[in-house]
Amino acid sequence: MRFSLALPCEAPSIPVIRRVVGDALRGLGVTADCVDDVLVAVSEACTNVVQHARLTGDYEVSGQVDDGVCTLKIVDWGRGPRPAPRDPDPLSESGRGIKIMRALVDDLDIDSAPDRGTVVHLRKRLTWRDGALVRRLDRSLMHSAG
């Protein structure tokens, strides 16, 4: 499964991404806890785009599920992430997005430069519900292949 969306750098785009990614993963049979982890991580990445990218233009979110791994790529053409404060205020609502993403996914890569924007890669090994569509497809393909 693959998808790609171009969205305006506006806060209302974030629930759209959550809906598309969440519905796709749930439809494939990913466990609720795993879907929640992916949704929080992609929401953090998209929130960073909305807060730090250019005020005009779009950003792109593409994703795929392959071999039991969800890979998401978030691309913007903004100025890149601000350096996080060394010791953020424990009650602050900002400055924790990257730490949150790292805690929820298996792999996080951020490539950023002022002249070309930011690319965030999130990768998470998926866990499946019993009877997941992907498991049924795998068994069906194995049986029909020989």
XYZ file of C-alpha atoms in Angstrom:
146
model
C 0.000 0.000 0.000
C 1.264 3.476 -0.897
C -0.185 6.953 -0.710
C 0.938 10.529 -1.262
C -0.759 13.790 -0.299
C 0.067 17.444 -0.854
C -1.499 19.671 1.783
C -1.473 23.365 2.655
C 0.799 24.398 5.544
C -2.203 24.987 7.788
C -3.315 23.389 11.047
C -6.535 21.868 9.575
C -4.368 19.626 7.373
C -3.162 17.635 10.390
C -6.484 15.885 11.126
C -6.679 14.991 7.410
C -3.328 13.198 7.635
C -4.389 11.462 10.841
C -7.585 10.248 9.162
C -5.885 8.970 6.001
C -3.039 7.207 7.816
C -5.229 5.880 10.626
C -7.938 4.538 8.324
C -5.370 2.865 6.078
C -3.537 1.154 8.943
C -6.729 0.090 10.701
C -8.087 -1.236 7.390
C -5.012 -3.411 6.960
C -5.436 -4.820 10.471
C -2.755 -2.988 12.463
C -3.308 -3.085 16.245
C -4.850 -0.019 17.874
C -1.767 0.716 20.021
C 0.519 0.609 16.992
C -1.823 2.862 14.974
C -1.897 5.327 17.876
C 1.925 5.460 17.998
C 2.150 6.161 14.260
C -0.575 8.812 14.427
C 1.050 10.719 17.282
C 4.444 10.631 15.524
C 3.089 11.811 12.161
C 1.020 14.493 13.920
C 4.153 15.808 15.631
C 6.009 15.910 12.302
C 3.138 17.709 10.566
C 2.733 20.138 13.462
C 6.398 21.063 13.063
C 5.740 21.757 9.370
C 2.767 23.988 10.142
C 4.701 25.882 12.824
C 8.094 26.189 11.122
C 7.723 25.917 7.328
C 6.968 28.733 4.917
C 3.593 30.284 5.512
C 2.576 29.734 1.899
C 2.684 26.625 -0.193
C 2.142 22.961 0.449
C 3.904 20.165 2.225
C 3.873 16.521 1.248
C 3.202 13.374 3.206
C 3.813 10.027 1.562
C 3.705 6.611 3.076
C 3.846 2.958 2.420
C 3.390 -0.330 4.196
C 5.763 -2.992 2.985
C 7.015 -6.171 4.638
C 5.346 -5.295 7.941
C 6.867 -1.806 8.197
C 5.129 1.548 7.856
C 7.360 4.235 6.360
C 6.216 7.850 6.294
C 7.998 10.763 4.644
C 7.060 14.357 5.459
C 8.598 17.027 3.203
C 8.408 20.808 3.506
C 10.324 23.732 2.096
C 10.663 25.727 5.302
C 13.613 26.895 7.363
C 14.079 23.641 9.270
C 13.666 22.815 12.946
C 14.646 25.325 15.572
C 17.226 24.129 18.055
C 15.427 22.729 21.089
C 16.136 24.383 24.412
C 18.679 22.469 26.483
C 16.378 22.070 29.469
C 12.825 22.829 28.392
C 10.404 23.950 31.038
C 8.628 20.784 32.281
C 5.281 22.527 31.798
C 6.056 23.860 28.314
C 3.803 22.679 25.481
C 6.552 22.912 22.863
C 10.067 21.613 22.315
C 9.284 17.909 22.767
C 8.111 16.813 19.310
C 11.319 15.143 18.188
C 11.685 13.292 21.493
C 8.094 12.115 21.239
C 8.613 10.899 17.667
C 11.802 9.043 18.644
C 9.975 7.325 21.512
C 7.104 6.117 19.309
C 8.792 4.890 16.118
C 11.647 2.506 15.450
C 13.604 4.907 13.282
C 13.517 8.684 12.822
C 15.673 10.578 10.335
C 15.546 14.330 9.832
C 17.375 15.966 6.954
C 17.133 19.737 7.010
C 18.846 22.676 5.372
C 17.741 26.327 5.127
C 17.961 26.352 1.328
C 16.005 23.134 0.697
C 13.616 22.555 3.593
C 13.158 19.500 5.768
C 12.519 15.821 5.120
C 11.368 13.666 8.040
C 11.404 9.873 7.713
C 9.443 7.828 10.247
C 9.647 4.020 10.254
C 7.683 1.686 12.497
C 7.441 -2.108 12.501
C 3.745 -2.880 12.630
C 1.913 -5.262 14.914
C -1.160 -7.012 13.549
C -4.567 -7.910 14.940
C -5.689 -11.516 14.671
C -7.327 -11.994 11.295
C -5.629 -8.924 9.797
C -6.194 -8.384 6.082
C -2.448 -8.464 5.427
C -2.117 -11.881 7.072
C -5.006 -13.271 5.020
C -3.503 -11.881 1.817
C -0.100 -13.356 2.636
C -1.602 -16.812 3.230
C -3.723 -16.555 0.097
C -0.746 -15.568 -2.041
C 1.418 -18.328 -0.588
C -1.272 -20.931 -1.249
C -1.888 -19.804 -4.829
C 1.843 -19.561 -5.572
C 2.430 -23.163 -5.082
